[in-house]
Amino acid sequence: MHPHTNEISGTLPTELGKLSPLMTSFNVYSNSISGTIPSQLGHLTSLDEVVLSKCRFSGTLPSELGRLSNLKGLYIHGNSLSGSLPTEIGQLSLLTIARIFGPHTRFSGSLPSQLYRFDDAKYWCAPPFDECLRCAPVPPIQVWEGVG
């Protein structure tokens, strides 16, 4: 599903968890979608890419995203997300790139300790805006308030 840059507004319905179990990518990049990220997105376990960047999402990142065992790319930058990054994100053993920071991001706390168990180097994108850090293990960022 790729309705990116189509000026879609409103919120994501909770029914999105009933979409095709064969869908491998969910991309709503650069739309005017607001509200919270529905936890039902975690039901789409075939997803290998989730792109929710540059929308108007707020609230916390749902822990149910940790169920996306095939996920390789997570792009949530450019939203007003806050709170701690869920520890369940550490269960995403195939995750190789995560763009989580943005000018309105207000994540706080520590990176989930499970992230340090990954054997392969992972990309975690951080400020300045479009730079990615290649690191093994993931750097110990303690507070991300107002980062990039």
mmCIF file of C-alpha atoms in Angstrom:
data_model
loop_
_atom_site.group_PDB
_atom_site.id
_atom_site.type_symbol
_atom_site.label_atom_id
_atom_site.label_comp_id
_atom_site.label_asym_id
_atom_site.label_seq_id
_atom_site.Cartn_x
_atom_site.Cartn_y
_atom_site.Cartn_z
ATOM 1 C CA MET A 1 0.000 0.000 0.000
ATOM 2 C CA HIS A 2 1.632 3.244 -1.165
ATOM 3 C CA PRO A 3 -0.679 6.274 -0.962
ATOM 4 C CA HIS A 4 2.313 8.554 -0.292
ATOM 5 C CA THR A 5 2.350 12.285 -1.084
ATOM 6 C CA ASN A 6 -1.350 12.346 -1.985
ATOM 7 C CA GLU A 7 -2.434 14.985 0.553
ATOM 8 C CA ILE A 8 -4.516 12.416 2.441
ATOM 9 C CA SER A 9 -5.890 13.792 5.701
ATOM 10 C CA GLY A 10 -7.699 12.371 8.708
ATOM 11 C CA THR A 11 -6.578 9.488 10.874
ATOM 12 C CA LEU A 12 -5.539 5.931 10.104
ATOM 13 C CA PRO A 13 -8.466 3.609 10.832
ATOM 14 C CA THR A 14 -8.021 0.750 13.270
ATOM 15 C CA GLU A 15 -9.372 -1.532 10.532
ATOM 16 C CA LEU A 16 -6.027 -1.293 8.748
ATOM 17 C CA GLY A 17 -5.037 -4.346 10.767
ATOM 18 C CA LYS A 18 -7.442 -6.319 8.558
ATOM 19 C CA LEU A 19 -5.587 -5.519 5.323
ATOM 20 C CA SER A 20 -4.034 -8.287 3.292
ATOM 21 C CA PRO A 21 -1.670 -10.488 5.266
ATOM 22 C CA LEU A 22 0.442 -10.653 2.091
ATOM 23 C CA MET A 23 1.135 -6.904 2.055
ATOM 24 C CA THR A 24 4.867 -6.257 2.543
ATOM 25 C CA SER A 25 4.999 -2.454 2.568
ATOM 26 C CA PHE A 26 2.880 0.251 4.178
ATOM 27 C CA ASN A 27 3.825 3.752 3.006
ATOM 28 C CA VAL A 28 1.871 6.922 3.804
ATOM 29 C CA TYR A 29 4.881 9.249 3.554
ATOM 30 C CA SER A 30 4.238 13.006 3.423
ATOM 31 C CA ASN A 31 0.492 13.184 3.939
ATOM 32 C CA SER A 32 -1.632 15.144 6.416
ATOM 33 C CA ILE A 33 -2.605 12.078 8.418
ATOM 34 C CA SER A 34 -2.890 12.911 12.109
ATOM 35 C CA GLY A 35 -3.706 11.252 15.410
ATOM 36 C CA THR A 36 -1.956 8.270 16.868
ATOM 37 C CA ILE A 37 -0.391 5.352 15.028
ATOM 38 C CA PRO A 38 -2.918 2.517 15.429
ATOM 39 C CA SER A 39 -1.657 -0.482 17.351
ATOM 40 C CA GLN A 40 -3.457 -2.666 14.771
ATOM 41 C CA LEU A 41 -0.604 -1.942 12.358
ATOM 42 C CA GLY A 42 1.214 -4.618 14.354
ATOM 43 C CA HIS A 43 -1.218 -7.224 12.974
ATOM 44 C CA LEU A 44 0.282 -6.903 9.478
ATOM 45 C CA THR A 45 3.088 -9.318 10.231
ATOM 46 C CA SER A 46 4.224 -9.681 6.602
ATOM 47 C CA LEU A 47 5.352 -6.059 6.461
ATOM 48 C CA ASP A 48 9.037 -5.554 5.804
ATOM 49 C CA GLU A 49 8.771 -1.767 5.500
ATOM 50 C CA VAL A 50 6.680 0.798 7.389
ATOM 51 C CA VAL A 51 6.899 4.412 6.224
ATOM 52 C CA LEU A 52 4.927 6.869 8.349
ATOM 53 C CA SER A 53 7.318 9.809 7.893
ATOM 54 C CA LYS A 54 6.395 13.456 7.476
ATOM 55 C CA CYS A 55 2.768 13.147 8.482
ATOM 56 C CA ARG A 56 1.158 14.609 11.600
ATOM 57 C CA PHE A 57 1.201 11.629 13.926
ATOM 58 C CA SER A 58 1.404 12.291 17.661
ATOM 59 C CA GLY A 59 1.482 10.224 20.816
ATOM 60 C CA THR A 60 3.654 7.217 21.434
ATOM 61 C CA LEU A 61 4.940 4.500 19.136
ATOM 62 C CA PRO A 62 2.741 1.411 19.672
ATOM 63 C CA SER A 63 4.491 -1.542 21.263
ATOM 64 C CA GLU A 64 2.578 -3.827 18.854
ATOM 65 C CA LEU A 65 5.033 -2.824 16.119
ATOM 66 C CA GLY A 66 7.365 -5.297 17.835
ATOM 67 C CA ARG A 67 5.218 -8.067 16.273
ATOM 68 C CA LEU A 68 6.423 -7.142 12.776
ATOM 69 C CA SER A 69 9.034 -9.878 12.686
ATOM 70 C CA ASN A 70 9.818 -9.324 8.980
ATOM 71 C CA LEU A 71 10.388 -5.583 9.370
ATOM 72 C CA LYS A 72 13.628 -4.333 7.808
ATOM 73 C CA GLY A 73 12.846 -0.604 7.527
ATOM 74 C CA LEU A 74 11.018 1.674 9.978
ATOM 75 C CA TYR A 75 10.595 5.325 8.979
ATOM 76 C CA ILE A 76 8.726 7.502 11.470
ATOM 77 C CA HIS A 77 10.700 10.766 11.349
ATOM 78 C CA GLY A 78 8.943 14.084 10.793
ATOM 79 C CA ASN A 79 6.101 13.470 13.259
ATOM 80 C CA SER A 80 5.337 14.685 16.778
ATOM 81 C CA LEU A 81 5.920 11.385 18.526
ATOM 82 C CA SER A 82 6.901 11.296 22.187
ATOM 83 C CA GLY A 83 7.504 8.968 25.104
ATOM 84 C CA SER A 84 9.874 6.048 25.227
ATOM 85 C CA LEU A 85 10.735 3.808 22.327
ATOM 86 C CA PRO A 86 8.942 0.530 23.190
ATOM 87 C CA THR A 87 11.163 -2.327 24.318
ATOM 88 C CA GLU A 88 9.293 -4.561 21.851
ATOM 89 C CA ILE A 89 11.159 -2.790 19.030
ATOM 90 C CA GLY A 90 14.155 -4.803 20.222
ATOM 91 C CA GLN A 91 12.404 -7.966 18.966
ATOM 92 C CA LEU A 92 12.794 -6.798 15.362
ATOM 93 C CA SER A 93 15.859 -8.859 14.550
ATOM 94 C CA LEU A 94 15.710 -8.100 10.795
ATOM 95 C CA LEU A 95 15.510 -4.327 11.276
ATOM 96 C CA THR A 96 18.402 -2.741 9.390
ATOM 97 C CA ILE A 97 17.379 0.902 9.124
ATOM 98 C CA ALA A 98 15.283 3.062 11.400
ATOM 99 C CA ARG A 99 14.656 6.752 10.836
ATOM 100 C CA ILE A 100 13.062 7.823 14.071
ATOM 101 C CA PHE A 101 14.177 11.390 14.679
ATOM 102 C CA GLY A 102 12.749 14.635 13.382
ATOM 103 C CA PRO A 103 12.304 18.264 14.336
ATOM 104 C CA HIS A 104 9.176 17.586 16.417
ATOM 105 C CA THR A 105 10.205 14.240 17.886
ATOM 106 C CA ARG A 106 10.198 14.206 21.670
ATOM 107 C CA PHE A 107 11.366 10.689 22.476
ATOM 108 C CA SER A 108 12.899 10.322 25.899
ATOM 109 C CA GLY A 109 14.506 7.599 27.941
ATOM 110 C CA SER A 110 17.013 5.002 26.843
ATOM 111 C CA LEU A 111 17.148 2.887 23.751
ATOM 112 C CA PRO A 112 15.665 -0.532 24.524
ATOM 113 C CA SER A 113 18.433 -2.802 25.796
ATOM 114 C CA GLN A 114 17.357 -5.514 23.339
ATOM 115 C CA LEU A 115 18.767 -3.397 20.519
ATOM 116 C CA TYR A 116 22.261 -4.070 21.793
ATOM 117 C CA ARG A 117 21.940 -7.791 21.050
ATOM 118 C CA PHE A 118 21.923 -7.369 17.274
ATOM 119 C CA ASP A 119 24.991 -8.918 15.671
ATOM 120 C CA ASP A 120 24.768 -6.995 12.401
ATOM 121 C CA ALA A 121 25.397 -3.292 12.189
ATOM 122 C CA LYS A 122 22.193 -1.301 12.031
ATOM 123 C CA TYR A 123 21.457 2.141 10.698
ATOM 124 C CA TRP A 124 19.850 4.543 13.115
ATOM 125 C CA CYS A 125 19.218 7.917 11.576
ATOM 126 C CA ALA A 126 19.804 10.900 13.742
ATOM 127 C CA PRO A 127 20.679 14.563 13.361
ATOM 128 C CA PRO A 128 21.806 16.287 11.324
ATOM 129 C CA PHE A 129 18.597 15.647 9.490
ATOM 130 C CA ASP A 130 19.405 13.247 6.685
ATOM 131 C CA GLU A 131 22.441 11.502 8.076
ATOM 132 C CA CYS A 132 22.438 7.925 9.252
ATOM 133 C CA LEU A 133 24.781 6.454 11.769
ATOM 134 C CA ARG A 134 26.105 3.001 11.050
ATOM 135 C CA CYS A 135 26.829 1.517 14.376
ATOM 136 C CA ALA A 136 27.285 -1.791 16.106
ATOM 137 C CA PRO A 137 26.026 -1.733 18.733
ATOM 138 C CA VAL A 138 23.440 1.027 18.577
ATOM 139 C CA PRO A 139 24.809 4.088 20.422
ATOM 140 C CA PRO A 140 23.537 4.642 23.956
ATOM 141 C CA ILE A 141 21.386 7.736 23.467
ATOM 142 C CA GLN A 142 19.879 8.609 26.830
ATOM 143 C CA VAL A 143 17.573 11.519 26.005
ATOM 144 C CA TRP A 144 16.264 12.391 22.579
ATOM 145 C CA GLU A 145 14.101 15.396 23.464
ATOM 146 C CA GLY A 146 14.012 17.851 20.587
ATOM 147 C CA VAL A 147 16.573 15.911 18.593
ATOM 148 C CA GLY A 148 16.912 16.859 14.935
#
